[in-house]
């Protein structure tokens, strides 16, 4: 391994061991490095009707190498979920508000858990609805986490989402 490849190995060894070993068999070029950078992003489908909060979340996640697909109403988020093809656009996590125009986050969560292509993808509810019964309903429907907006920290959100995600989710989408 030459000096150029060693830092790259160190940086990506946890998530991309197989991909790197394949690349190291051939000389590394700029295009190969760009493909590694692109594949390193975790993809999140965000359904949030408040554009200011959506922008804050998107900015916070993108700073930590997430790619965020924003939907501002339940209907567009439902359509995106129904039409999802994980081989073309893998989504590693859904981040849903509950109070959305046209369809509620609970309805989207139910759809996610019904579709074979999305049923195993983690779902986090991020909402102003902080009643115990809403939390319990989200858990019953299969949400992996529930974050109240009163206690929401955009700086902590990326790490919280990374803690929920299994590294195999990222790795398997690369195959």
PDB file of N, CA and C in Angstrom, residues 42 44 57 60-61 64 66 92-95 122-127 130 135 139 143-167 169:
ATOM      1  N   UNK A  42     -25.279   8.653   3.850  1.00  0.00           N
ATOM      2  CA  UNK A  42     -26.494   7.993   4.317  1.00  0.00           C
ATOM      3  C   UNK A  42     -27.678   8.800   3.800  1.00  0.00           C
ATOM      4  N   UNK A  44     -31.626   9.945   3.717  1.00  0.00           N
ATOM      5  CA  UNK A  44     -32.776  10.103   4.613  1.00  0.00           C
ATOM      6  C   UNK A  44     -33.933  10.709   3.834  1.00  0.00           C
ATOM      7  N   UNK A  57     -33.021  20.868   9.641  1.00  0.00           N
ATOM      8  CA  UNK A  57     -32.694  19.441   9.685  1.00  0.00           C
ATOM      9  C   UNK A  57     -31.805  19.063   8.509  1.00  0.00           C
ATOM     10  N   UNK A  60     -28.305  20.399   9.012  1.00  0.00           N
ATOM     11  CA  UNK A  60     -27.635  19.670  10.086  1.00  0.00           C
ATOM     12  C   UNK A  60     -27.159  18.299   9.600  1.00  0.00           C
ATOM     13  N   UNK A  61     -28.000  17.605   8.859  1.00  0.00           N
ATOM     14  CA  UNK A  61     -27.645  16.268   8.373  1.00  0.00           C
ATOM     15  C   UNK A  61     -26.624  16.313   7.244  1.00  0.00           C
ATOM     16  N   UNK A  64     -23.044  16.429   8.099  1.00  0.00           N
ATOM     17  CA  UNK A  64     -22.499  15.155   8.562  1.00  0.00           C
ATOM     18  C   UNK A  64     -22.562  14.088   7.472  1.00  0.00           C
ATOM     19  N   UNK A  66     -24.940  13.274   5.267  1.00  0.00           N
ATOM     20  CA  UNK A  66     -26.204  12.646   4.912  1.00  0.00           C
ATOM     21  C   UNK A  66     -26.690  13.289   3.617  1.00  0.00           C
ATOM     22  N   UNK A  92     -31.817   5.026   3.685  1.00  0.00           N
ATOM     23  CA  UNK A  92     -31.380   4.295   4.867  1.00  0.00           C
ATOM     24  C   UNK A  92     -32.241   4.572   6.077  1.00  0.00           C
ATOM     25  N   UNK A  93     -33.041   5.671   6.030  1.00  0.00           N
ATOM     26  CA  UNK A  93     -33.841   6.039   7.194  1.00  0.00           C
ATOM     27  C   UNK A  93     -34.943   7.003   6.772  1.00  0.00           C
ATOM     28  N   UNK A  94     -36.108   6.866   7.403  1.00  0.00           N
ATOM     29  CA  UNK A  94     -37.213   7.813   7.233  1.00  0.00           C
ATOM     30  C   UNK A  94     -37.278   8.677   8.487  1.00  0.00           C
ATOM     31  N   UNK A  95     -37.421   9.986   8.302  1.00  0.00           N
ATOM     32  CA  UNK A  95     -37.569  10.935   9.396  1.00  0.00           C
ATOM     33  C   UNK A  95     -38.894  11.653   9.160  1.00  0.00           C
ATOM     34  N   UNK A 122     -35.255   1.798   9.106  1.00  0.00           N
ATOM     35  CA  UNK A 122     -35.599   2.504  10.353  1.00  0.00           C
ATOM     36  C   UNK A 122     -36.436   3.763  10.101  1.00  0.00           C
ATOM     37  N   UNK A 123     -37.344   4.022  11.028  1.00  0.00           N
ATOM     38  CA  UNK A 123     -38.207   5.202  10.973  1.00  0.00           C
ATOM     39  C   UNK A 123     -38.085   5.946  12.301  1.00  0.00           C
ATOM     40  N   UNK A 124     -37.835   7.247  12.203  1.00  0.00           N
ATOM     41  CA  UNK A 124     -37.773   8.115  13.382  1.00  0.00           C
ATOM     42  C   UNK A 124     -38.860   9.159  13.238  1.00  0.00           C
ATOM     43  N   UNK A 125     -39.669   9.301  14.272  1.00  0.00           N
ATOM     44  CA  UNK A 125     -40.699  10.333  14.296  1.00  0.00           C
ATOM     45  C   UNK A 125     -40.103  11.566  14.982  1.00  0.00           C
ATOM     46  N   UNK A 126     -40.188  12.707  14.310  1.00  0.00           N
ATOM     47  CA  UNK A 126     -39.716  13.984  14.860  1.00  0.00           C
ATOM     48  C   UNK A 126     -40.916  14.920  14.822  1.00  0.00           C
ATOM     49  N   UNK A 127     -41.498  15.196  15.983  1.00  0.00           N
ATOM     50  CA  UNK A 127     -42.801  15.847  15.986  1.00  0.00           C
ATOM     51  C   UNK A 127     -43.022  16.729  17.213  1.00  0.00           C
ATOM     52  N   UNK A 130     -46.160  15.453  21.586  1.00  0.00           N
ATOM     53  CA  UNK A 130     -45.350  14.781  22.596  1.00  0.00           C
ATOM     54  C   UNK A 130     -46.189  14.103  23.676  1.00  0.00           C
ATOM     55  N   UNK A 135     -46.603   8.718  21.340  1.00  0.00           N
ATOM     56  CA  UNK A 135     -45.364   7.944  21.435  1.00  0.00           C
ATOM     57  C   UNK A 135     -45.676   6.448  21.371  1.00  0.00           C
ATOM     58  N   UNK A 139     -44.629   3.635  18.428  1.00  0.00           N
ATOM     59  CA  UNK A 139     -43.918   2.391  18.747  1.00  0.00           C
ATOM     60  C   UNK A 139     -44.704   1.174  18.266  1.00  0.00           C
ATOM     61  N   UNK A 143     -42.175   2.442  14.753  1.00  0.00           N
ATOM     62  CA  UNK A 143     -41.139   3.491  14.741  1.00  0.00           C
ATOM     63  C   UNK A 143     -39.945   3.042  15.587  1.00  0.00           C
ATOM     64  N   UNK A 144     -38.760   3.360  15.126  1.00  0.00           N
ATOM     65  CA  UNK A 144     -37.537   2.995  15.844  1.00  0.00           C
ATOM     66  C   UNK A 144     -37.179   4.006  16.925  1.00  0.00           C
ATOM     67  N   UNK A 145     -37.626   5.259  16.739  1.00  0.00           N
ATOM     68  CA  UNK A 145     -37.329   6.301  17.717  1.00  0.00           C
ATOM     69  C   UNK A 145     -38.391   7.379  17.593  1.00  0.00           C
ATOM     70  N   UNK A 146     -38.520   8.195  18.637  1.00  0.00           N
ATOM     71  CA  UNK A 146     -39.520   9.255  18.702  1.00  0.00           C
ATOM     72  C   UNK A 146     -38.852  10.456  19.347  1.00  0.00           C
ATOM     73  N   UNK A 147     -38.744  11.539  18.603  1.00  0.00           N
ATOM     74  CA  UNK A 147     -38.074  12.740  19.106  1.00  0.00           C
ATOM     75  C   UNK A 147     -39.089  13.880  19.160  1.00  0.00           C
ATOM     76  N   UNK A 148     -39.258  14.450  20.342  1.00  0.00           N
ATOM     77  CA  UNK A 148     -40.127  15.610  20.488  1.00  0.00           C
ATOM     78  C   UNK A 148     -39.386  16.874  20.059  1.00  0.00           C
ATOM     79  N   UNK A 149     -40.077  17.746  19.363  1.00  0.00           N
ATOM     80  CA  UNK A 149     -39.426  18.966  18.871  1.00  0.00           C
ATOM     81  C   UNK A 149     -39.041  19.914  20.004  1.00  0.00           C
ATOM     82  N   UNK A 150     -39.682  19.803  21.167  1.00  0.00           N
ATOM     83  CA  UNK A 150     -39.310  20.663  22.289  1.00  0.00           C
ATOM     84  C   UNK A 150     -37.891  20.365  22.759  1.00  0.00           C
ATOM     85  N   UNK A 151     -37.503  19.097  22.683  1.00  0.00           N
ATOM     86  CA  UNK A 151     -36.165  18.684  23.131  1.00  0.00           C
ATOM     87  C   UNK A 151     -35.216  18.413  21.968  1.00  0.00           C
ATOM     88  N   UNK A 152     -35.618  18.802  20.798  1.00  0.00           N
ATOM     89  CA  UNK A 152     -34.868  18.532  19.583  1.00  0.00           C
ATOM     90  C   UNK A 152     -33.594  19.369  19.502  1.00  0.00           C
ATOM     91  N   UNK A 153     -32.473  18.702  19.248  1.00  0.00           N
ATOM     92  CA  UNK A 153     -31.196  19.395  19.047  1.00  0.00           C
ATOM     93  C   UNK A 153     -30.660  19.052  17.665  1.00  0.00           C
ATOM     94  N   UNK A 154     -30.636  20.045  16.750  1.00  0.00           N
ATOM     95  CA  UNK A 154     -30.133  19.756  15.409  1.00  0.00           C
ATOM     96  C   UNK A 154     -28.676  19.300  15.409  1.00  0.00           C
ATOM     97  N   UNK A 155     -27.919  19.691  16.423  1.00  0.00           N
ATOM     98  CA  UNK A 155     -26.516  19.281  16.490  1.00  0.00           C
ATOM     99  C   UNK A 155     -26.371  17.817  16.889  1.00  0.00           C
ATOM    100  N   UNK A 156     -27.320  17.316  17.683  1.00  0.00           N
ATOM    101  CA  UNK A 156     -27.272  15.922  18.131  1.00  0.00           C
ATOM    102  C   UNK A 156     -27.977  14.968  17.184  1.00  0.00           C
ATOM    103  N   UNK A 157     -28.841  15.491  16.311  1.00  0.00           N
ATOM    104  CA  UNK A 157     -29.639  14.639  15.439  1.00  0.00           C
ATOM    105  C   UNK A 157     -28.804  13.710  14.553  1.00  0.00           C
ATOM    106  N   UNK A 158     -27.776  14.188  13.868  1.00  0.00           N
ATOM    107  CA  UNK A 158     -27.013  13.265  13.013  1.00  0.00           C
ATOM    108  C   UNK A 158     -26.453  12.058  13.766  1.00  0.00           C
ATOM    109  N   UNK A 159     -25.906  12.284  14.938  1.00  0.00           N
ATOM    110  CA  UNK A 159     -25.349  11.166  15.698  1.00  0.00           C
ATOM    111  C   UNK A 159     -26.458  10.233  16.188  1.00  0.00           C
ATOM    112  N   UNK A 160     -27.576  10.798  16.559  1.00  0.00           N
ATOM    113  CA  UNK A 160     -28.696   9.959  17.008  1.00  0.00           C
ATOM    114  C   UNK A 160     -29.170   9.055  15.866  1.00  0.00           C
ATOM    115  N   UNK A 161     -29.245   9.610  14.663  1.00  0.00           N
ATOM    116  CA  UNK A 161     -29.649   8.807  13.514  1.00  0.00           C
ATOM    117  C   UNK A 161     -28.598   7.749  13.179  1.00  0.00           C
ATOM    118  N   UNK A 162     -27.329   8.120  13.259  1.00  0.00           N
ATOM    119  CA  UNK A 162     -26.259   7.149  13.001  1.00  0.00           C
ATOM    120  C   UNK A 162     -26.296   6.006  14.006  1.00  0.00           C
ATOM    121  N   UNK A 163     -26.654   6.309  15.244  1.00  0.00           N
ATOM    122  CA  UNK A 163     -26.751   5.264  16.267  1.00  0.00           C
ATOM    123  C   UNK A 163     -27.873   4.280  15.962  1.00  0.00           C
ATOM    124  N   UNK A 164     -28.921   4.753  15.299  1.00  0.00           N
ATOM    125  CA  UNK A 164     -30.049   3.896  14.944  1.00  0.00           C
ATOM    126  C   UNK A 164     -29.699   3.010  13.751  1.00  0.00           C
ATOM    127  N   UNK A 165     -28.956   3.581  12.827  1.00  0.00           N
ATOM    128  CA  UNK A 165     -28.625   2.844  11.607  1.00  0.00           C
ATOM    129  C   UNK A 165     -27.605   1.759  11.881  1.00  0.00           C
ATOM    130  N   UNK A 166     -27.804   0.652  11.263  1.00  0.00           N
ATOM    131  CA  UNK A 166     -26.854  -0.452  11.317  1.00  0.00           C
ATOM    132  C   UNK A 166     -25.873  -0.256  10.165  1.00  0.00           C
ATOM    133  N   UNK A 167     -24.561  -0.339  10.387  1.00  0.00           N
ATOM    134  CA  UNK A 167     -23.609  -0.173   9.284  1.00  0.00           C
ATOM    135  C   UNK A 167     -23.884  -1.110   8.114  1.00  0.00           C
ATOM    136  N   UNK A 169     -26.693  -1.588   6.788  1.00  0.00           N
ATOM    137  CA  UNK A 169     -27.655  -0.924   5.906  1.00  0.00           C
ATOM    138  C   UNK A 169     -26.931  -0.189   4.800  1.00  0.00           C
TER     139      UNK A 169
END
